[in-house]
């Protein structure tokens, strides 16, 4: 007989402290992400967020919350890579899998930085198809380098603090010298028809990679449909395909389907 007891449920005050800790690592969060992280019902989490908002600790957003003290600087706040990997892991894996399934053998593909693009790189390696890959992300380069079928080119420049991402003028210059078949890219926020990032340097790198690709595919989980970050780097009209998950708010889905891009929504 199994004598192990089930873990005791968290008391409300403990649960709310976990929510605050999560927000301190990530800056912003959706209720669905909290449900995955804490294993608590959506109705309970909504009550917790309402309580924290009433206490002045958080500000509610559409489907989630941000810490009150970070609201003013939200546009430039970005969690470290390890923390970002905690957010929407199932959704990111599903989006990356779809992106990798669309790759064609012998294609030249730019893998932009980010945890969702990293999932696409992992899925591409599992497919075992020959590719020529270009990336400005050292973690993605290491993953792609595990495949004997993928030739990996790493763009040079300045390493971003607390991140595997390479940015800077040297990268922008190198990107201007080639033209790839496809770009798989991420973003910090999608707001109406604007795509934005937390820093001017990262935005400049993404713009350079966009110019270097014939086709551009944006990989963003549904939590990225939120208030814009500091630096706009593209409009959705410049994107050929957007891959997201079924948590996409209905208003955003309606708006996206009216744009001249291919919208792909994957179940997570």
Short mmCIF file of C-alpha atoms in Angstrom, two decimals:
data_model
loop_
_atom_site.label_atom_id
_atom_site.label_comp_id
_atom_site.label_asym_id
_atom_site.label_seq_id
_atom_site.Cartn_x
_atom_site.Cartn_y
_atom_site.Cartn_z
CA UNK A 1 0.00 0.00 0.00
CA UNK A 2 1.27 3.45 -0.85
CA UNK A 3 1.78 5.31 2.40
CA UNK A 4 2.93 8.54 0.80
CA UNK A 5 0.55 11.40 1.50
CA UNK A 6 -0.48 13.93 -1.11
CA UNK A 7 1.14 17.34 -0.79
CA UNK A 8 -0.87 19.71 1.36
CA UNK A 9 -2.61 22.48 -0.56
CA UNK A 10 -1.13 25.93 -0.14
CA UNK A 11 -2.84 28.34 2.19
CA UNK A 12 -4.10 31.53 0.45
CA UNK A 13 -1.30 33.66 1.90
CA UNK A 14 1.31 31.14 0.71
CA UNK A 15 -0.27 30.95 -2.72
CA UNK A 16 -0.27 34.72 -3.13
CA UNK A 17 3.36 34.90 -2.09
CA UNK A 18 4.17 32.36 -4.82
CA UNK A 19 2.35 34.59 -7.30
CA UNK A 20 4.38 37.61 -6.19
CA UNK A 21 7.62 35.61 -6.45
CA UNK A 22 6.66 34.52 -9.96
CA UNK A 23 5.90 38.09 -10.98
CA UNK A 24 9.21 39.30 -9.58
CA UNK A 25 11.02 36.85 -11.87
CA UNK A 26 8.92 37.50 -14.96
CA UNK A 27 7.54 41.04 -14.68
CA UNK A 28 4.16 40.02 -16.09
CA UNK A 29 2.16 36.81 -16.15
CA UNK A 30 -1.09 35.37 -17.42
CA UNK A 31 -3.55 33.38 -15.34
CA UNK A 32 -2.92 30.35 -17.55
CA UNK A 33 0.82 30.52 -16.84
CA UNK A 34 0.10 30.69 -13.12
CA UNK A 35 -2.22 27.72 -13.42
CA UNK A 36 0.56 25.68 -15.01
CA UNK A 37 3.14 26.79 -12.44
CA UNK A 38 1.04 26.43 -9.29
CA UNK A 39 -1.51 23.76 -10.17
CA UNK A 40 -4.39 25.91 -8.89
CA UNK A 41 -7.76 26.48 -10.53
CA UNK A 42 -8.34 29.55 -12.68
CA UNK A 43 -11.17 30.76 -10.44
CA UNK A 44 -8.92 30.62 -7.37
CA UNK A 45 -6.14 32.47 -9.17
CA UNK A 46 -8.55 35.18 -10.33
CA UNK A 47 -9.60 35.73 -6.71
CA UNK A 48 -5.96 35.83 -5.63
CA UNK A 49 -5.09 38.41 -8.28
CA UNK A 50 -8.13 40.49 -7.40
CA UNK A 51 -7.05 40.42 -3.75
CA UNK A 52 -3.48 41.42 -4.60
CA UNK A 53 -4.79 44.19 -6.87
CA UNK A 54 -7.03 45.44 -4.04
CA UNK A 55 -3.97 45.53 -1.76
CA UNK A 56 -2.08 47.60 -4.34
CA UNK A 57 0.52 44.89 -4.99
CA UNK A 58 -0.36 44.15 -8.63
CA UNK A 59 -2.21 45.72 -11.52
CA UNK A 60 -4.57 43.47 -13.45
CA UNK A 61 -4.11 43.18 -17.20
CA UNK A 62 -6.19 41.33 -19.79
CA UNK A 63 -5.90 37.75 -18.59
CA UNK A 64 -3.15 38.34 -16.04
CA UNK A 65 -1.24 40.86 -13.94
CA UNK A 66 1.95 42.88 -13.52
CA UNK A 67 3.65 43.97 -10.32
CA UNK A 68 2.63 47.51 -9.35
CA UNK A 69 6.21 48.79 -8.93
CA UNK A 70 7.14 47.52 -12.41
CA UNK A 71 4.24 49.09 -14.29
CA UNK A 72 6.14 52.30 -15.07
CA UNK A 73 9.15 50.40 -16.43
CA UNK A 74 7.28 47.44 -17.95
CA UNK A 75 8.32 48.34 -21.47
CA UNK A 76 12.00 47.74 -20.64
CA UNK A 77 11.61 44.85 -18.17
CA UNK A 78 12.66 41.43 -19.43
CA UNK A 79 13.21 38.27 -17.40
CA UNK A 80 16.55 36.49 -17.66
CA UNK A 81 16.67 33.57 -20.11
CA UNK A 82 16.36 30.91 -17.42
CA UNK A 83 13.27 32.61 -16.01
CA UNK A 84 11.76 33.18 -19.46
CA UNK A 85 12.02 29.45 -20.14
CA UNK A 86 9.55 28.85 -17.28
CA UNK A 87 6.79 30.71 -19.08
CA UNK A 88 4.31 28.74 -21.23
CA UNK A 89 6.59 25.71 -21.81
CA UNK A 90 3.89 23.56 -23.44
CA UNK A 91 2.84 26.36 -25.75
CA UNK A 92 6.41 27.17 -26.79
CA UNK A 93 7.17 23.51 -27.51
CA UNK A 94 4.04 23.17 -29.67
CA UNK A 95 4.82 26.37 -31.60
CA UNK A 96 8.42 25.31 -32.13
CA UNK A 97 7.30 21.90 -33.35
CA UNK A 98 4.99 23.42 -35.96
CA UNK A 99 7.69 25.80 -37.17
CA UNK A 100 10.20 22.96 -37.53
CA UNK A 101 7.72 20.77 -39.42
CA UNK A 102 7.45 23.47 -42.08
CA UNK A 103 11.19 23.54 -42.77
CA UNK A 104 12.31 22.22 -46.16
CA UNK A 105 15.54 20.24 -46.59
CA UNK A 106 18.44 22.34 -47.88
CA UNK A 107 16.80 25.61 -46.79
CA UNK A 108 18.84 28.47 -45.35
CA UNK A 109 17.20 29.45 -42.06
CA UNK A 110 17.90 32.28 -39.62
CA UNK A 111 17.13 31.33 -36.02
CA UNK A 112 16.56 34.53 -34.05
CA UNK A 113 17.15 34.55 -30.29
CA UNK A 114 14.51 33.53 -27.75
CA UNK A 115 13.09 30.56 -25.89
CA UNK A 116 10.34 29.79 -28.43
CA UNK A 117 12.80 29.85 -31.34
CA UNK A 118 15.02 27.58 -29.22
CA UNK A 119 12.17 25.05 -29.19
CA UNK A 120 12.01 25.28 -32.99
CA UNK A 121 15.75 24.58 -33.15
CA UNK A 122 15.35 21.50 -30.93
CA UNK A 123 12.53 20.23 -33.12
CA UNK A 124 14.57 20.86 -36.28
CA UNK A 125 17.44 18.77 -34.91
CA UNK A 126 15.03 15.91 -34.16
CA UNK A 127 13.79 15.98 -37.76
CA UNK A 128 17.33 15.29 -38.96
CA UNK A 129 17.04 17.29 -42.18
CA UNK A 130 19.93 19.15 -43.84
CA UNK A 131 19.84 22.90 -43.31
CA UNK A 132 22.10 25.91 -43.46
CA UNK A 133 21.44 27.77 -40.22
CA UNK A 134 22.37 31.27 -39.11
CA UNK A 135 21.81 32.48 -35.56
CA UNK A 136 22.70 35.23 -33.11
CA UNK A 137 21.91 33.06 -30.10
CA UNK A 138 24.68 30.94 -28.56
CA UNK A 139 22.25 28.52 -26.89
CA UNK A 140 20.48 27.93 -30.19
CA UNK A 141 23.83 27.46 -31.95
CA UNK A 142 24.77 24.74 -29.46
CA UNK A 143 21.48 22.92 -30.03
CA UNK A 144 21.73 23.12 -33.83
CA UNK A 145 25.36 22.01 -33.66
CA UNK A 146 24.23 18.65 -32.29
CA UNK A 147 22.97 17.70 -35.75
CA UNK A 148 25.49 16.44 -38.31
CA UNK A 149 23.09 17.59 -41.02
CA UNK A 150 22.96 21.29 -40.07
CA UNK A 151 25.71 23.73 -40.98
CA UNK A 152 25.67 26.45 -38.33
CA UNK A 153 26.87 30.03 -38.82
CA UNK A 154 27.04 32.17 -35.68
CA UNK A 155 26.84 35.93 -36.10
CA UNK A 156 29.42 37.92 -34.17
CA UNK A 157 28.95 41.01 -32.06
CA UNK A 158 28.41 41.90 -28.41
CA UNK A 159 26.97 39.38 -25.98
CA UNK A 160 23.94 40.75 -24.17
CA UNK A 161 24.29 40.63 -20.35
CA UNK A 162 22.60 37.61 -18.71
CA UNK A 163 21.63 36.30 -22.13
CA UNK A 164 23.00 34.06 -24.93
CA UNK A 165 21.94 36.71 -27.47
CA UNK A 166 24.49 38.49 -29.66
CA UNK A 167 23.67 42.09 -30.60
CA UNK A 168 25.53 45.17 -31.84
CA UNK A 169 26.67 46.97 -34.96
CA UNK A 170 28.97 44.13 -36.04
CA UNK A 171 25.95 41.80 -36.20
CA UNK A 172 23.93 44.32 -38.18
CA UNK A 173 26.80 44.66 -40.67
CA UNK A 174 27.24 40.90 -41.08
CA UNK A 175 23.51 40.35 -41.58
CA UNK A 176 23.51 42.79 -44.49
CA UNK A 177 25.80 40.47 -46.45
CA UNK A 178 23.43 37.54 -46.90
CA UNK A 179 19.88 36.61 -47.87
CA UNK A 180 18.32 33.54 -46.26
CA UNK A 181 15.20 31.66 -47.32
CA UNK A 182 13.51 31.93 -43.93
CA UNK A 183 13.65 33.74 -40.58
CA UNK A 184 12.19 32.22 -37.42
CA UNK A 185 11.89 35.08 -34.97
CA UNK A 186 10.52 35.88 -31.53
CA UNK A 187 9.30 39.06 -29.85
CA UNK A 188 8.69 40.43 -26.38
CA UNK A 189 5.24 41.83 -27.19
CA UNK A 190 2.62 41.98 -29.94
CA UNK A 191 0.23 44.90 -29.52
CA UNK A 192 -2.44 45.42 -32.18
CA UNK A 193 -0.27 45.49 -35.33
CA UNK A 194 3.00 46.44 -33.60
CA UNK A 195 5.81 44.04 -32.65
CA UNK A 196 8.21 45.30 -29.98
CA UNK A 197 11.24 44.52 -27.84
CA UNK A 198 12.65 45.77 -24.55
CA UNK A 199 15.82 47.42 -25.88
CA UNK A 200 16.92 49.39 -28.92
CA UNK A 201 19.90 47.06 -29.47
CA UNK A 202 17.74 43.93 -29.62
CA UNK A 203 15.24 45.70 -31.90
CA UNK A 204 18.05 46.73 -34.26
CA UNK A 205 19.32 43.13 -34.42
CA UNK A 206 15.85 41.82 -35.26
CA UNK A 207 15.38 44.44 -37.98
CA UNK A 208 18.71 43.42 -39.52
CA UNK A 209 17.68 39.75 -39.50
CA UNK A 210 14.34 40.63 -41.08
CA UNK A 211 16.11 42.41 -43.93
CA UNK A 212 18.28 39.31 -44.45
CA UNK A 213 15.39 36.88 -44.98
CA UNK A 214 13.02 36.26 -47.88
CA UNK A 215 10.24 34.91 -45.61
CA UNK A 216 9.59 35.91 -41.99
CA UNK A 217 7.79 33.73 -39.45
CA UNK A 218 6.98 35.11 -36.01
CA UNK A 219 6.81 32.58 -33.15
CA UNK A 220 4.96 33.97 -30.12
CA UNK A 221 2.91 32.22 -27.46
CA UNK A 222 -0.42 33.80 -26.56
CA UNK A 223 0.94 35.55 -23.45
CA UNK A 224 2.96 37.84 -25.76
CA UNK A 225 -0.22 39.63 -26.85
CA UNK A 226 0.14 42.38 -24.25
CA UNK A 227 1.10 46.07 -23.84
CA UNK A 228 3.93 47.10 -26.12
CA UNK A 229 7.52 47.06 -24.97
CA UNK A 230 9.98 49.94 -25.27
CA UNK A 231 11.11 49.62 -28.88
CA UNK A 232 8.96 48.82 -31.89
CA UNK A 233 10.87 46.86 -34.53
CA UNK A 234 8.17 45.72 -36.97
CA UNK A 235 4.55 45.82 -37.98
CA UNK A 236 2.60 42.64 -38.51
CA UNK A 237 2.14 43.59 -42.16
CA UNK A 238 5.87 42.85 -42.56
CA UNK A 239 5.42 39.28 -41.27
CA UNK A 240 4.50 36.40 -43.60
CA UNK A 241 3.30 33.95 -40.95
CA UNK A 242 2.51 34.11 -37.23
CA UNK A 243 2.44 30.91 -35.18
CA UNK A 244 0.80 31.04 -31.75
CA UNK A 245 -1.33 28.86 -29.47
CA UNK A 246 -5.01 28.49 -28.66
CA UNK A 247 -4.76 30.84 -25.68
CA UNK A 248 -4.80 33.73 -28.16
CA UNK A 249 -7.45 36.26 -27.08
CA UNK A 250 -10.46 36.26 -29.40
CA UNK A 251 -10.14 39.98 -30.21
CA UNK A 252 -6.51 39.52 -31.24
CA UNK A 253 -7.34 36.49 -33.37
CA UNK A 254 -10.06 38.42 -35.19
CA UNK A 255 -7.66 41.30 -35.83
CA UNK A 256 -4.90 38.96 -37.04
CA UNK A 257 -7.17 37.15 -39.49
CA UNK A 258 -7.95 40.49 -41.14
CA UNK A 259 -4.25 41.08 -41.88
CA UNK A 260 -2.37 39.86 -44.98
CA UNK A 261 -0.45 37.17 -43.10
CA UNK A 262 -0.83 33.44 -42.48
CA UNK A 263 -2.08 32.79 -38.93
CA UNK A 264 -1.37 29.33 -37.50
CA UNK A 265 -2.85 28.44 -34.10
CA UNK A 266 -1.56 25.27 -32.43
CA UNK A 267 -3.15 23.39 -29.53
CA UNK A 268 -0.93 23.24 -26.46
#
